[in-house]
Amino acid sequence: MEPGALQQFALAFPALLFSLVAHEVAHAWVALKQGDTTARDLGRITLNPAKHIDPVMTVLVPALLFISSGGRVWFGGAKPVPVQPRNYRNYKRGDILVSLAGVATNFVLAFVFAGLALLVGLAVRGAGGAAGATAGADWLSTLFDMVRIGIYVNLGLCAFNLLPIPPLDGSHVFKYLLPPAWAQQYVALGRMGFVVLLVMLWVGRPLISAWMTPAYALGAWLERAVLMTVMGG
C-alpha cells in the first residue's frame, strides 16, 4: 500500500458513496418515467444511502481495491435498482434510457463537483488570506480535496459503467448492436459478469486503463481549469 492511500480513500469515499447512490436513483427515476414502478414501490427513488448501500460492493470491495492498488484501481457499486423491463412502454427504448441514466448522472455530477471545487477553492484562498483563519482554511482545504476527487470519481464511474461487459450499463446498449442469437448469449454472461470484471481489473488492467484514459484526461482538464481560475482570479 502506497503512503497516503488510506487517507486518500477517506477523502474519496463520501463522493463515491453519493455518486453511487445518485447513479442508482437515476436508474429508478427513469424507469418510473418509462412506465415501471418497481423501484419506486420499493422506496429506491431516494438519496438516503441506507436504501442503496451494499456492505460488500459499496464499502469492502472499493476499500480493498483502492488501498491495495495505492489508489490506482476504482471499483464499487450500490445495490442494483430492481426493474421490470416488460413494464416499459417501449422495451428497447426504455432499456437503453434506464441503463444510460446512471452514467449520464455521473457525467453531469463531474461538472457539478468541478463547480463546487471552484467555489471551495476561492473560499480557501480567501480564508488563507484572513488573519487568524488557519483552522478554517485547513478545513476548507480538506473539503476542496474531497470535491476535487469527486470529479474523478464520477468520470471514472461513468467510463467504467460504459464497459460492454454484462451486467454493466454499457452492455445494455451494446447488445442491440449484435445479431439476436449472439445478443442472447452475450446477456447470459451477466450471471458471471462481476467475476469477469474482477479478473480484468487485475489481469487486464492495461486494457481497463486505456478505456478509462479519456475520462481521466477530462478530469485533469477540469481540475486544471478550476486551479487556474482559483489562482488567477
Coordinates of C-alpha atoms in Angstrom, one line a residue:
M1 CA 0.0 0.0 0.0
E2 CA 1.4 3.3 -1.0
P3 CA 1.8 6.0 1.7
G4 CA -1.4 8.1 2.0
A5 CA -3.6 5.6 0.2
L6 CA -5.8 5.2 3.2
Q7 CA -6.1 8.9 3.7
Q8 CA -7.0 9.3 0.0
F9 CA -9.7 6.7 0.3
A10 CA -11.2 8.5 3.4
L11 CA -11.3 11.7 1.3
A12 CA -12.8 10.0 -1.7
F13 CA -15.4 7.8 0.0
P14 CA -18.0 10.5 0.6
A15 CA -18.0 11.5 -3.0
L16 CA -18.0 7.8 -4.1
L17 CA -21.0 7.0 -1.9
F18 CA -23.0 9.9 -3.0
S19 CA -22.2 9.3 -6.7
L20 CA -23.1 5.6 -6.4
V21 CA -26.4 6.5 -4.8
A22 CA -27.2 9.1 -7.4
H23 CA -26.4 6.6 -10.1
E24 CA -29.0 4.2 -8.8
V25 CA -31.6 6.9 -8.1
A26 CA -31.3 7.9 -11.7
H27 CA -31.9 4.4 -12.9
A28 CA -35.0 4.2 -10.7
W29 CA -36.4 7.6 -11.7
V30 CA -36.0 7.0 -15.4
A31 CA -37.5 3.5 -15.1
L32 CA -40.6 5.2 -13.5
K33 CA -40.8 7.6 -16.3
Q34 CA -40.7 4.7 -18.8
G35 CA -43.6 3.0 -17.1
D36 CA -42.0 0.7 -14.5
T37 CA -43.0 1.5 -10.8
T38 CA -40.9 -1.4 -9.3
A39 CA -38.1 0.8 -7.9
R40 CA -40.5 3.5 -6.7
D41 CA -42.7 1.0 -4.9
L42 CA -39.6 -0.4 -3.1
G43 CA -38.5 3.1 -2.0
R44 CA -35.5 3.3 -4.1
I45 CA -36.1 6.8 -5.5
T46 CA -34.3 8.4 -2.6
L47 CA -30.9 9.8 -1.8
N48 CA -30.9 8.0 1.6
P49 CA -27.8 5.8 1.4
A50 CA -29.3 3.2 3.7
K51 CA -31.6 2.2 0.8
H52 CA -28.7 1.6 -1.6
I53 CA -25.6 0.5 0.3
D54 CA -24.4 -3.0 -0.2
P55 CA -21.8 -3.7 2.6
V56 CA -19.5 -5.7 0.3
M57 CA -19.8 -3.8 -3.1
T58 CA -20.2 -0.3 -1.7
V59 CA -17.7 -0.4 1.2
L60 CA -15.4 -3.5 1.4
V61 CA -14.5 -4.0 -2.3
P62 CA -13.8 -0.3 -3.1
A63 CA -11.6 0.0 0.1
L64 CA -9.6 -3.2 -0.6
L65 CA -9.1 -2.4 -4.3
F66 CA -8.3 1.3 -3.7
I67 CA -5.9 0.8 -0.8
S68 CA -4.1 -2.4 -2.2
S69 CA -3.5 -0.7 -5.5
G70 CA -2.3 2.6 -4.0
G71 CA -5.3 4.4 -5.3
R72 CA -4.9 3.2 -8.9
V73 CA -7.9 0.9 -9.1
W74 CA -11.5 2.1 -8.5
F75 CA -14.4 -0.3 -8.5
G76 CA -17.6 -0.4 -6.5
G77 CA -21.3 -0.4 -6.7
A78 CA -24.6 0.1 -4.8
K79 CA -27.4 -2.4 -4.6
P80 CA -28.8 -2.6 -8.2
V81 CA -32.2 -1.0 -8.7
P82 CA -34.8 -3.7 -9.4
V83 CA -36.6 -3.0 -12.7
Q84 CA -39.1 -4.9 -14.8
P85 CA -38.3 -4.0 -18.4
R86 CA -41.5 -5.7 -19.6
N87 CA -43.3 -2.8 -18.0
Y88 CA -41.6 -0.2 -20.2
R89 CA -43.9 1.4 -22.7
N90 CA -41.2 0.7 -25.3
Y91 CA -38.9 -2.2 -24.3
K92 CA -35.8 -1.3 -26.3
R93 CA -36.0 2.5 -25.7
G94 CA -36.7 2.0 -22.0
D95 CA -33.9 -0.4 -21.6
I96 CA -31.4 1.9 -23.2
L97 CA -32.6 5.1 -21.4
V98 CA -32.7 3.4 -18.0
S99 CA -29.3 1.9 -18.5
L100 CA -27.7 5.2 -19.6
A101 CA -29.4 7.3 -16.9
G102 CA -26.8 6.3 -14.3
V103 CA -23.7 7.1 -16.4
A104 CA -25.4 10.4 -17.6
T105 CA -25.9 11.4 -14.0
N106 CA -22.3 10.7 -13.1
F107 CA -21.1 12.7 -16.1
V108 CA -23.2 15.7 -15.0
L109 CA -22.1 15.3 -11.4
A110 CA -18.4 15.5 -12.5
F111 CA -19.1 19.1 -13.7
V112 CA -21.1 19.8 -10.5
F113 CA -18.2 18.7 -8.4
A114 CA -15.9 20.9 -10.6
G115 CA -18.2 23.9 -9.8
L116 CA -18.1 23.1 -6.1
A117 CA -14.3 22.7 -6.3
L118 CA -14.1 26.2 -7.8
L119 CA -16.3 27.7 -5.1
V120 CA -14.4 26.0 -2.3
G121 CA -11.1 26.8 -3.8
L122 CA -12.0 30.5 -3.9
A123 CA -13.1 30.2 -0.3
V124 CA -9.8 28.6 0.6
R125 CA -7.9 31.4 -1.0
G126 CA -10.0 34.0 0.9
A127 CA -9.7 32.2 4.2
G128 CA -5.9 31.8 3.8
G129 CA -5.5 35.5 3.5
A130 CA -7.5 36.3 6.6
A131 CA -5.8 36.8 9.9
G132 CA -6.4 34.0 12.4
A133 CA -8.3 31.9 9.8
T134 CA -5.8 29.0 9.7
A135 CA -8.2 26.4 11.1
G136 CA -10.9 27.5 8.7
A137 CA -8.5 27.4 5.8
D138 CA -7.4 23.9 6.7
W139 CA -11.0 22.7 6.9
L140 CA -11.8 24.2 3.6
S141 CA -8.6 22.7 2.0
T142 CA -9.8 19.3 3.1
L143 CA -13.2 19.9 1.6
F144 CA -11.5 21.1 -1.6
D145 CA -9.6 17.9 -1.9
M146 CA -12.9 15.9 -1.3
V147 CA -14.9 17.7 -4.1
R148 CA -11.8 17.7 -6.4
I149 CA -11.6 14.0 -6.1
G150 CA -15.3 13.8 -6.8
I151 CA -14.6 15.0 -10.3
Y152 CA -12.5 11.9 -11.0
V153 CA -14.9 9.6 -9.1
N154 CA -17.8 10.5 -11.3
L155 CA -15.9 10.4 -14.6
G156 CA -14.4 7.1 -13.5
L157 CA -17.9 5.6 -12.7
C158 CA -19.2 7.0 -16.0
A159 CA -16.5 5.4 -18.1
F160 CA -16.4 2.1 -16.1
N161 CA -20.1 1.5 -16.3
L162 CA -19.9 2.0 -20.1
L163 CA -17.7 -1.0 -20.4
P164 CA -19.5 -3.5 -22.6
I165 CA -19.3 -6.3 -20.0
P166 CA -22.6 -7.7 -18.7
P167 CA -24.2 -6.6 -16.4
L168 CA -22.7 -3.1 -16.6
D169 CA -24.8 -0.4 -18.2
G170 CA -22.8 -0.4 -21.4
S171 CA -23.8 -3.9 -22.1
H172 CA -27.5 -2.9 -22.3
V173 CA -26.6 -0.7 -25.3
F174 CA -24.0 -3.0 -26.9
K175 CA -26.3 -6.0 -27.0
Y176 CA -28.6 -4.2 -29.5
L177 CA -25.7 -4.0 -31.9
L178 CA -25.4 -7.8 -32.0
P179 CA -27.4 -10.3 -34.0
P180 CA -30.2 -11.7 -31.8
A181 CA -28.6 -15.1 -31.3
W182 CA -25.3 -13.5 -30.2
A183 CA -27.1 -11.0 -28.0
Q184 CA -28.8 -13.7 -26.1
Q185 CA -25.5 -15.5 -25.3
Y186 CA -23.9 -12.2 -24.5
V187 CA -26.6 -11.2 -22.0
A188 CA -26.2 -14.7 -20.4
L189 CA -22.6 -13.7 -19.4
G190 CA -24.2 -11.4 -16.9
R191 CA -24.5 -14.3 -14.5
M192 CA -20.7 -14.2 -14.0
G193 CA -20.1 -10.7 -15.2
F194 CA -18.7 -9.4 -11.9
V195 CA -16.2 -12.3 -11.8
V196 CA -15.1 -11.3 -15.3
L197 CA -14.8 -7.7 -14.1
L198 CA -12.6 -8.6 -11.1
V199 CA -10.3 -10.7 -13.3
M200 CA -10.0 -7.9 -15.8
L201 CA -9.2 -5.4 -13.0
W202 CA -6.2 -7.4 -12.1
V203 CA -5.2 -9.2 -15.3
G204 CA -6.4 -6.9 -17.9
R205 CA -5.5 -3.6 -16.2
P206 CA -3.8 -2.1 -19.2
L207 CA -7.0 -2.5 -21.2
I208 CA -9.1 -1.0 -18.5
S209 CA -6.6 1.8 -18.1
A210 CA -6.7 2.5 -21.8
W211 CA -10.6 2.6 -21.7
M212 CA -10.5 5.0 -18.7
T213 CA -7.8 7.3 -20.1
P214 CA -10.2 9.8 -21.9
A215 CA -12.3 10.1 -18.7
Y216 CA -9.3 10.9 -16.5
A217 CA -8.0 13.2 -19.2
L218 CA -11.2 15.2 -19.0
G219 CA -11.0 15.1 -15.2
A220 CA -7.4 16.5 -15.4
W221 CA -8.7 19.3 -17.7
L222 CA -11.5 20.2 -15.3
E223 CA -9.1 20.2 -12.4
R224 CA -6.6 22.5 -14.2
A225 CA -9.4 24.8 -15.2
V226 CA -10.5 25.1 -11.5
L227 CA -7.0 25.6 -10.2
M228 CA -6.1 28.2 -12.9
T229 CA -9.3 30.1 -12.1
V230 CA -8.7 30.0 -8.3
M231 CA -5.1 31.0 -8.6
G232 CA -5.6 33.6 -11.3
G233 CA -9.0 35.0 -10.4

